[in-house]
Amino acid sequence: MSLSYLPDSAHPRVAVDPAVPAEDRRALRENQDVLTPATSPVPGRLHVLLGGSVVRLIRKYHGRYIVAADLDPDAKILLCRAQEAIDTVLESEVNKAGLLDGIDNALTLPAEEWEIAQTLMTHSRMREEQRRLRASDLTPMEKSRFAPQREALRRSVAAVTERVEALEKYAASTAAADAVYRREQLRNLPPPDNSAEILELEQRNEAYEELLARTVAHELAAERIEELAEDASEIESALRHAADAARRVGDTSTP
């Protein structure tokens, strides 16, 4: 199902031909926001003279990298999915430890990404061709002559989607293996030596004993304050009763 009606929110990173030297691949990724799309004309010599090293890099490798602008929304989403799966594998602990069945992921996965990106760029161009064909003034009979083109595109999209899904399954299996690996690593760690911390805490016992003594003093003081409050309340009550009695005596003695 096409996702081209959705907001264009997928932003895959630049895909680079793995045959490009590593230093130049890194430079292309660092400048991916200013790279000329592979589907646009290569910068001219004047631009190279005025633009410096980045433009020279673009001119040298134009067509050997693919940026988001080269892809339609459907293709961007698939490339993002592929890149996320590849990153999951390459960044996993089991991959770094060389435990993934001897597969050289550092070589094979960048090649996978590049092949997928190239095909997705072709899909994007052909979907646009088919869109223009549907909107053309050709008769339905004339348009039907190009049904094999649509079928070829459909089958290719399905094949690339399956390839991306296979990468995602590989990434999920890698993530599961990673969880087990990390758990075993933690289990095999030697117990931490906490003797210095324990000694330091034991040396603080005296301070806590002093705190407890002050706490008892606070509790005793609180009890004493409560007793004083009760005494004050009793005195207040006695004075009130005495005043009332005096008023009553005064009232009875008045002629």
PDB file of C-alpha atoms in Angstrom:
ATOM      1  CA  MET A   1       0.000   0.000   0.000  1.00  0.00           C
ATOM      2  CA  SER A   2       1.320   3.419  -0.911  1.00  0.00           C
ATOM      3  CA  LEU A   3       2.033   5.822   1.924  1.00  0.00           C
ATOM      4  CA  SER A   4       2.496   8.870  -0.281  1.00  0.00           C
ATOM      5  CA  TYR A   5      -0.676  10.453   1.096  1.00  0.00           C
ATOM      6  CA  LEU A   6       0.875  10.652   4.577  1.00  0.00           C
ATOM      7  CA  PRO A   7       2.898  13.663   5.797  1.00  0.00           C
ATOM      8  CA  ASP A   8       6.490  13.444   4.571  1.00  0.00           C
ATOM      9  CA  SER A   9       7.999  12.832   8.011  1.00  0.00           C
ATOM     10  CA  ALA A  10      10.614  10.177   7.193  1.00  0.00           C
ATOM     11  CA  HIS A  11      14.162  11.518   6.983  1.00  0.00           C
ATOM     12  CA  PRO A  12      16.670   8.819   6.042  1.00  0.00           C
ATOM     13  CA  ARG A  13      20.345   9.651   6.217  1.00  0.00           C
ATOM     14  CA  VAL A  14      22.415   9.845   3.064  1.00  0.00           C
ATOM     15  CA  ALA A  15      23.192   6.418   1.613  1.00  0.00           C
ATOM     16  CA  VAL A  16      26.701   6.180   0.187  1.00  0.00           C
ATOM     17  CA  ASP A  17      28.314   3.664  -2.136  1.00  0.00           C
ATOM     18  CA  PRO A  18      30.491   1.558   0.219  1.00  0.00           C
ATOM     19  CA  ALA A  19      33.210   1.561  -2.450  1.00  0.00           C
ATOM     20  CA  VAL A  20      33.784   5.278  -1.741  1.00  0.00           C
ATOM     21  CA  PRO A  21      36.829   5.667   0.542  1.00  0.00           C
ATOM     22  CA  ALA A  22      35.902   5.762   4.226  1.00  0.00           C
ATOM     23  CA  GLU A  23      37.174   9.305   4.768  1.00  0.00           C
ATOM     24  CA  ASP A  24      35.095  10.636   1.878  1.00  0.00           C
ATOM     25  CA  ARG A  25      32.029   8.660   3.026  1.00  0.00           C
ATOM     26  CA  ARG A  26      32.372  10.335   6.393  1.00  0.00           C
ATOM     27  CA  ALA A  27      32.684  13.774   4.765  1.00  0.00           C
ATOM     28  CA  LEU A  28      29.587  13.148   2.654  1.00  0.00           C
ATOM     29  CA  ARG A  29      27.582  12.171   5.737  1.00  0.00           C
ATOM     30  CA  GLU A  30      28.793  15.218   7.642  1.00  0.00           C
ATOM     31  CA  ASN A  31      27.615  17.464   4.794  1.00  0.00           C
ATOM     32  CA  GLN A  32      24.501  15.552   3.767  1.00  0.00           C
ATOM     33  CA  ASP A  33      22.230  18.585   4.201  1.00  0.00           C
ATOM     34  CA  VAL A  34      23.987  20.441   1.362  1.00  0.00           C
ATOM     35  CA  LEU A  35      24.599  17.570  -1.050  1.00  0.00           C
ATOM     36  CA  THR A  36      23.200  17.923  -4.541  1.00  0.00           C
ATOM     37  CA  PRO A  37      20.641  15.130  -5.063  1.00  0.00           C
ATOM     38  CA  ALA A  38      21.654  12.340  -7.394  1.00  0.00           C
ATOM     39  CA  THR A  39      18.556  13.146  -9.460  1.00  0.00           C
ATOM     40  CA  SER A  40      19.718  16.756  -9.992  1.00  0.00           C
ATOM     41  CA  PRO A  41      22.429  17.980 -12.380  1.00  0.00           C
ATOM     42  CA  VAL A  42      25.997  17.744 -11.159  1.00  0.00           C
ATOM     43  CA  PRO A  43      27.519  21.106 -10.121  1.00  0.00           C
ATOM     44  CA  GLY A  44      29.466  22.819 -12.888  1.00  0.00           C
ATOM     45  CA  ARG A  45      33.150  23.674 -12.818  1.00  0.00           C
ATOM     46  CA  LEU A  46      32.450  27.273 -11.792  1.00  0.00           C
ATOM     47  CA  HIS A  47      30.584  26.041  -8.723  1.00  0.00           C
ATOM     48  CA  VAL A  48      33.542  23.837  -7.896  1.00  0.00           C
ATOM     49  CA  LEU A  49      35.937  26.781  -8.085  1.00  0.00           C
ATOM     50  CA  LEU A  50      33.702  28.956  -5.913  1.00  0.00           C
ATOM     51  CA  GLY A  51      32.317  26.341  -3.548  1.00  0.00           C
ATOM     52  CA  GLY A  52      35.417  24.800  -2.042  1.00  0.00           C
ATOM     53  CA  SER A  53      36.015  21.252  -0.853  1.00  0.00           C
ATOM     54  CA  VAL A  54      32.375  20.273  -0.291  1.00  0.00           C
ATOM     55  CA  VAL A  55      31.376  21.111  -3.867  1.00  0.00           C
ATOM     56  CA  ARG A  56      34.427  19.279  -5.173  1.00  0.00           C
ATOM     57  CA  LEU A  57      33.334  16.290  -3.105  1.00  0.00           C
ATOM     58  CA  ILE A  58      29.816  16.514  -4.532  1.00  0.00           C
ATOM     59  CA  ARG A  59      31.122  16.686  -8.086  1.00  0.00           C
ATOM     60  CA  LYS A  60      33.494  13.774  -7.523  1.00  0.00           C
ATOM     61  CA  TYR A  61      30.881  11.463  -6.028  1.00  0.00           C
ATOM     62  CA  HIS A  62      27.660  12.713  -7.583  1.00  0.00           C
ATOM     63  CA  GLY A  63      25.580   9.624  -8.335  1.00  0.00           C
ATOM     64  CA  ARG A  64      27.392   7.561  -5.719  1.00  0.00           C
ATOM     65  CA  TYR A  65      25.273   8.830  -2.872  1.00  0.00           C
ATOM     66  CA  ILE A  66      21.506   9.131  -2.442  1.00  0.00           C
ATOM     67  CA  VAL A  67      19.835  11.757  -0.261  1.00  0.00           C
ATOM     68  CA  ALA A  68      16.252  12.053   0.974  1.00  0.00           C
ATOM     69  CA  ALA A  69      15.400  14.455  -1.868  1.00  0.00           C
ATOM     70  CA  ASP A  70      16.039  11.613  -4.337  1.00  0.00           C
ATOM     71  CA  LEU A  71      13.195   9.575  -2.852  1.00  0.00           C
ATOM     72  CA  ASP A  72       9.430   9.825  -2.644  1.00  0.00           C
ATOM     73  CA  PRO A  73       7.641   9.302   0.717  1.00  0.00           C
ATOM     74  CA  ASP A  74       7.176   5.542   0.235  1.00  0.00           C
ATOM     75  CA  ALA A  75      10.854   5.075  -0.532  1.00  0.00           C
ATOM     76  CA  LYS A  76      11.973   7.274   2.370  1.00  0.00           C
ATOM     77  CA  ILE A  77       9.997   5.171   4.825  1.00  0.00           C
ATOM     78  CA  LEU A  78      11.504   1.922   3.558  1.00  0.00           C
ATOM     79  CA  LEU A  79      15.044   3.321   3.610  1.00  0.00           C
ATOM     80  CA  CYS A  80      14.541   4.588   7.167  1.00  0.00           C
ATOM     81  CA  ARG A  81      13.381   1.139   8.225  1.00  0.00           C
ATOM     82  CA  ALA A  82      16.394  -0.493   6.598  1.00  0.00           C
ATOM     83  CA  GLN A  83      18.815   1.972   8.181  1.00  0.00           C
ATOM     84  CA  GLU A  84      17.298   1.547  11.641  1.00  0.00           C
ATOM     85  CA  ALA A  85      17.621  -2.229  11.358  1.00  0.00           C
ATOM     86  CA  ILE A  86      21.218  -1.960  10.154  1.00  0.00           C
ATOM     87  CA  ASP A  87      22.109   0.413  12.988  1.00  0.00           C
ATOM     88  CA  THR A  88      20.605  -1.991  15.526  1.00  0.00           C
ATOM     89  CA  VAL A  89      22.860  -4.781  14.297  1.00  0.00           C
ATOM     90  CA  LEU A  90      26.055  -2.757  13.900  1.00  0.00           C
ATOM     91  CA  GLU A  91      25.717  -1.085  17.304  1.00  0.00           C
ATOM     92  CA  SER A  92      24.900  -4.301  19.179  1.00  0.00           C
ATOM     93  CA  GLU A  93      27.257  -5.784  21.754  1.00  0.00           C
ATOM     94  CA  VAL A  94      27.119  -9.224  20.143  1.00  0.00           C
ATOM     95  CA  ASN A  95      28.205  -7.747  16.826  1.00  0.00           C
ATOM     96  CA  LYS A  96      31.085  -5.856  18.421  1.00  0.00           C
ATOM     97  CA  ALA A  97      32.121  -9.068  20.163  1.00  0.00           C
ATOM     98  CA  GLY A  98      32.123 -10.934  16.830  1.00  0.00           C
ATOM     99  CA  LEU A  99      29.418 -13.398  17.871  1.00  0.00           C
ATOM    100  CA  LEU A 100      27.053 -13.131  14.891  1.00  0.00           C
ATOM    101  CA  ASP A 101      27.876 -16.363  13.071  1.00  0.00           C
ATOM    102  CA  GLY A 102      31.010 -14.981  11.486  1.00  0.00           C
ATOM    103  CA  ILE A 103      29.076 -12.585   9.240  1.00  0.00           C
ATOM    104  CA  ASP A 104      31.115  -9.490   8.439  1.00  0.00           C
ATOM    105  CA  ASN A 105      28.320  -7.018   9.046  1.00  0.00           C
ATOM    106  CA  ALA A 106      30.629  -4.035   8.641  1.00  0.00           C
ATOM    107  CA  LEU A 107      30.950  -4.968   4.952  1.00  0.00           C
ATOM    108  CA  THR A 108      27.676  -6.651   4.072  1.00  0.00           C
ATOM    109  CA  LEU A 109      25.202  -4.292   5.742  1.00  0.00           C
ATOM    110  CA  PRO A 110      26.463  -1.041   4.151  1.00  0.00           C
ATOM    111  CA  ALA A 111      26.274  -2.852   0.807  1.00  0.00           C
ATOM    112  CA  GLU A 112      22.694  -3.872   1.620  1.00  0.00           C
ATOM    113  CA  GLU A 113      21.804  -0.275   2.442  1.00  0.00           C
ATOM    114  CA  TRP A 114      23.310   1.021  -0.797  1.00  0.00           C
ATOM    115  CA  GLU A 115      21.581  -1.554  -2.999  1.00  0.00           C
ATOM    116  CA  ILE A 116      18.245  -0.896  -1.312  1.00  0.00           C
ATOM    117  CA  ALA A 117      18.667   2.873  -1.659  1.00  0.00           C
ATOM    118  CA  GLN A 118      19.493   2.594  -5.362  1.00  0.00           C
ATOM    119  CA  THR A 119      16.416   0.499  -6.034  1.00  0.00           C
ATOM    120  CA  LEU A 120      14.208   2.815  -3.985  1.00  0.00           C
ATOM    121  CA  MET A 121      15.406   5.781  -6.024  1.00  0.00           C
ATOM    122  CA  THR A 122      14.423   3.895  -9.169  1.00  0.00           C
ATOM    123  CA  HIS A 123      11.019   3.121  -7.650  1.00  0.00           C
ATOM    124  CA  SER A 124      10.518   6.810  -6.878  1.00  0.00           C
ATOM    125  CA  ARG A 125      11.263   7.805 -10.451  1.00  0.00           C
ATOM    126  CA  MET A 126       9.035   5.102 -11.912  1.00  0.00           C
ATOM    127  CA  ARG A 127       6.128   5.901  -9.596  1.00  0.00           C
ATOM    128  CA  GLU A 128       6.299   9.474 -10.829  1.00  0.00           C
ATOM    129  CA  GLU A 129       6.302   8.205 -14.421  1.00  0.00           C
ATOM    130  CA  GLN A 130       3.223   6.099 -13.710  1.00  0.00           C
ATOM    131  CA  ARG A 131       1.517   9.038 -12.013  1.00  0.00           C
ATOM    132  CA  ARG A 132       2.077  11.181 -15.098  1.00  0.00           C
ATOM    133  CA  LEU A 133       0.866   8.335 -17.296  1.00  0.00           C
ATOM    134  CA  ARG A 134      -2.389   8.056 -15.343  1.00  0.00           C
ATOM    135  CA  ALA A 135      -2.903  11.821 -15.613  1.00  0.00           C
ATOM    136  CA  SER A 136      -2.123  11.919 -19.341  1.00  0.00           C
ATOM    137  CA  ASP A 137      -4.595  12.314 -22.201  1.00  0.00           C
ATOM    138  CA  LEU A 138      -4.029   8.771 -23.433  1.00  0.00           C
ATOM    139  CA  THR A 139      -7.143   6.674 -23.785  1.00  0.00           C
ATOM    140  CA  PRO A 140      -7.771   3.825 -21.331  1.00  0.00           C
ATOM    141  CA  MET A 141      -6.931   1.382 -24.101  1.00  0.00           C
ATOM    142  CA  GLU A 142      -3.618   3.098 -24.742  1.00  0.00           C
ATOM    143  CA  LYS A 143      -2.818   3.244 -21.021  1.00  0.00           C
ATOM    144  CA  SER A 144      -3.537  -0.462 -20.674  1.00  0.00           C
ATOM    145  CA  ARG A 145      -0.553  -1.184 -22.912  1.00  0.00           C
ATOM    146  CA  PHE A 146       1.659  -0.120 -19.999  1.00  0.00           C
ATOM    147  CA  ALA A 147       0.143  -2.494 -17.440  1.00  0.00           C
ATOM    148  CA  PRO A 148       3.292  -4.679 -17.560  1.00  0.00           C
ATOM    149  CA  GLN A 149       5.272  -1.653 -16.360  1.00  0.00           C
ATOM    150  CA  ARG A 150       3.020  -1.275 -13.335  1.00  0.00           C
ATOM    151  CA  GLU A 151       3.261  -4.985 -12.582  1.00  0.00           C
ATOM    152  CA  ALA A 152       7.061  -4.929 -12.816  1.00  0.00           C
ATOM    153  CA  LEU A 153       7.161  -1.977 -10.425  1.00  0.00           C
ATOM    154  CA  ARG A 154       4.773  -3.685  -8.017  1.00  0.00           C
ATOM    155  CA  ARG A 155       6.853  -6.867  -7.941  1.00  0.00           C
ATOM    156  CA  SER A 156      10.078  -4.944  -7.400  1.00  0.00           C
ATOM    157  CA  VAL A 157       8.573  -2.928  -4.540  1.00  0.00           C
ATOM    158  CA  ALA A 158       7.342  -6.145  -2.933  1.00  0.00           C
ATOM    159  CA  ALA A 159      10.792  -7.718  -3.244  1.00  0.00           C
ATOM    160  CA  VAL A 160      12.570  -4.736  -1.677  1.00  0.00           C
ATOM    161  CA  THR A 161       9.978  -4.591   1.099  1.00  0.00           C
ATOM    162  CA  GLU A 162      10.666  -8.255   1.868  1.00  0.00           C
ATOM    163  CA  ARG A 163      14.382  -7.483   1.921  1.00  0.00           C
ATOM    164  CA  VAL A 164      13.820  -4.684   4.433  1.00  0.00           C
ATOM    165  CA  GLU A 165      11.609  -6.946   6.542  1.00  0.00           C
ATOM    166  CA  ALA A 166      14.381  -9.555   6.546  1.00  0.00           C
ATOM    167  CA  LEU A 167      16.781  -6.913   7.864  1.00  0.00           C
ATOM    168  CA  GLU A 168      14.270  -6.029  10.571  1.00  0.00           C
ATOM    169  CA  LYS A 169      13.992  -9.686  11.598  1.00  0.00           C
ATOM    170  CA  TYR A 170      17.779  -9.884  11.739  1.00  0.00           C
ATOM    171  CA  ALA A 171      17.825  -6.756  13.899  1.00  0.00           C
ATOM    172  CA  ALA A 172      15.155  -8.180  16.225  1.00  0.00           C
ATOM    173  CA  SER A 173      17.103 -11.427  16.626  1.00  0.00           C
ATOM    174  CA  THR A 174      20.261  -9.429  17.275  1.00  0.00           C
ATOM    175  CA  ALA A 175      18.509  -7.342  19.919  1.00  0.00           C
ATOM    176  CA  ALA A 176      17.284 -10.509  21.636  1.00  0.00           C
ATOM    177  CA  ALA A 177      20.792 -11.998  21.568  1.00  0.00           C
ATOM    178  CA  ASP A 178      22.136  -8.716  22.895  1.00  0.00           C
ATOM    179  CA  ALA A 179      19.811  -8.859  25.896  1.00  0.00           C
ATOM    180  CA  VAL A 180      21.003 -12.369  26.772  1.00  0.00           C
ATOM    181  CA  TYR A 181      24.636 -11.377  26.236  1.00  0.00           C
ATOM    182  CA  ARG A 182      24.374  -8.364  28.533  1.00  0.00           C
ATOM    183  CA  ARG A 183      22.599 -10.430  31.181  1.00  0.00           C
ATOM    184  CA  GLU A 184      25.347 -13.056  31.106  1.00  0.00           C
ATOM    185  CA  GLN A 185      28.025 -10.388  31.214  1.00  0.00           C
ATOM    186  CA  LEU A 186      26.472  -8.931  34.353  1.00  0.00           C
ATOM    187  CA  ARG A 187      26.096 -12.372  35.906  1.00  0.00           C
ATOM    188  CA  ASN A 188      29.782 -13.131  35.384  1.00  0.00           C
ATOM    189  CA  LEU A 189      31.035  -9.886  36.859  1.00  0.00           C
ATOM    190  CA  PRO A 190      33.030 -10.324  40.109  1.00  0.00           C
ATOM    191  CA  PRO A 191      31.303  -8.976  43.218  1.00  0.00           C
ATOM    192  CA  PRO A 192      32.268  -5.363  43.864  1.00  0.00           C
ATOM    193  CA  ASP A 193      34.803  -4.585  46.599  1.00  0.00           C
ATOM    194  CA  ASN A 194      32.867  -2.361  48.983  1.00  0.00           C
ATOM    195  CA  SER A 195      35.260  -2.592  51.932  1.00  0.00           C
ATOM    196  CA  ALA A 196      36.426   1.022  51.677  1.00  0.00           C
ATOM    197  CA  GLU A 197      32.872   2.312  51.499  1.00  0.00           C
ATOM    198  CA  ILE A 198      31.839   0.136  54.464  1.00  0.00           C
ATOM    199  CA  LEU A 199      34.787   1.392  56.522  1.00  0.00           C
ATOM    200  CA  GLU A 200      33.889   4.983  55.746  1.00  0.00           C
ATOM    201  CA  LEU A 201      30.274   4.403  56.747  1.00  0.00           C
ATOM    202  CA  GLU A 202      31.317   2.665  59.964  1.00  0.00           C
ATOM    203  CA  GLN A 203      33.420   5.680  60.837  1.00  0.00           C
ATOM    204  CA  ARG A 204      30.233   7.704  60.656  1.00  0.00           C
ATOM    205  CA  ASN A 205      28.611   5.629  63.439  1.00  0.00           C
ATOM    206  CA  GLU A 206      29.653   8.148  66.094  1.00  0.00           C
ATOM    207  CA  ALA A 207      27.983  10.973  64.216  1.00  0.00           C
ATOM    208  CA  TYR A 208      24.758   8.971  64.010  1.00  0.00           C
ATOM    209  CA  GLU A 209      24.954   8.180  67.731  1.00  0.00           C
ATOM    210  CA  GLU A 210      25.273  11.900  68.434  1.00  0.00           C
ATOM    211  CA  LEU A 211      22.290  12.516  66.203  1.00  0.00           C
ATOM    212  CA  LEU A 212      20.306   9.919  68.139  1.00  0.00           C
ATOM    213  CA  ALA A 213      21.254  11.600  71.426  1.00  0.00           C
ATOM    214  CA  ARG A 214      20.084  14.933  70.066  1.00  0.00           C
ATOM    215  CA  THR A 215      16.901  13.261  68.883  1.00  0.00           C
ATOM    216  CA  VAL A 216      16.216  11.959  72.397  1.00  0.00           C
ATOM    217  CA  ALA A 217      16.858  15.444  73.747  1.00  0.00           C
ATOM    218  CA  HIS A 218      14.437  16.853  71.191  1.00  0.00           C
ATOM    219  CA  GLU A 219      11.841  14.275  72.213  1.00  0.00           C
ATOM    220  CA  LEU A 220      12.301  15.089  75.911  1.00  0.00           C
ATOM    221  CA  ALA A 221      12.126  18.791  75.173  1.00  0.00           C
ATOM    222  CA  ALA A 222       8.953  18.268  73.178  1.00  0.00           C
ATOM    223  CA  GLU A 223       7.420  16.367  76.077  1.00  0.00           C
ATOM    224  CA  ARG A 224       8.430  19.141  78.471  1.00  0.00           C
ATOM    225  CA  ILE A 225       6.970  21.778  76.145  1.00  0.00           C
ATOM    226  CA  GLU A 226       3.730  19.828  75.999  1.00  0.00           C
ATOM    227  CA  GLU A 227       3.666  19.702  79.811  1.00  0.00           C
ATOM    228  CA  LEU A 228       4.232  23.446  79.993  1.00  0.00           C
ATOM    229  CA  ALA A 229       1.427  23.981  77.514  1.00  0.00           C
ATOM    230  CA  GLU A 230      -0.869  21.852  79.643  1.00  0.00           C
ATOM    231  CA  ASP A 231       0.157  23.833  82.733  1.00  0.00           C
ATOM    232  CA  ALA A 232      -0.567  27.082  80.939  1.00  0.00           C
ATOM    233  CA  SER A 233      -3.943  25.773  79.870  1.00  0.00           C
ATOM    234  CA  GLU A 234      -4.765  24.786  83.447  1.00  0.00           C
ATOM    235  CA  ILE A 235      -3.695  28.199  84.727  1.00  0.00           C
ATOM    236  CA  GLU A 236      -5.815  29.912  82.071  1.00  0.00           C
ATOM    237  CA  SER A 237      -8.818  27.822  83.078  1.00  0.00           C
ATOM    238  CA  ALA A 238      -8.315  28.553  86.770  1.00  0.00           C
ATOM    239  CA  LEU A 239      -8.056  32.274  86.147  1.00  0.00           C
ATOM    240  CA  ARG A 240     -11.194  32.227  84.036  1.00  0.00           C
ATOM    241  CA  HIS A 241     -13.114  30.418  86.763  1.00  0.00           C
ATOM    242  CA  ALA A 242     -11.835  32.855  89.409  1.00  0.00           C
ATOM    243  CA  ALA A 243     -12.889  35.845  87.308  1.00  0.00           C
ATOM    244  CA  ASP A 244     -16.337  34.395  86.763  1.00  0.00           C
ATOM    245  CA  ALA A 245     -16.718  33.741  90.482  1.00  0.00           C
ATOM    246  CA  ALA A 246     -15.662  37.290  91.317  1.00  0.00           C
ATOM    247  CA  ARG A 247     -18.243  38.713  88.921  1.00  0.00           C
ATOM    248  CA  ARG A 248     -20.971  36.592  90.455  1.00  0.00           C
ATOM    249  CA  VAL A 249     -20.026  37.754  93.966  1.00  0.00           C
ATOM    250  CA  GLY A 250     -20.096  41.360  92.814  1.00  0.00           C
ATOM    251  CA  ASP A 251     -23.499  40.940  91.255  1.00  0.00           C
ATOM    252  CA  THR A 252     -25.035  39.540  94.448  1.00  0.00           C
ATOM    253  CA  SER A 253     -23.581  42.267  96.671  1.00  0.00           C
ATOM    254  CA  THR A 254     -24.967  45.104  94.581  1.00  0.00           C
ATOM    255  CA  PRO A 255     -28.159  46.677  96.228  1.00  0.00           C
TER     256      PRO A 255
END
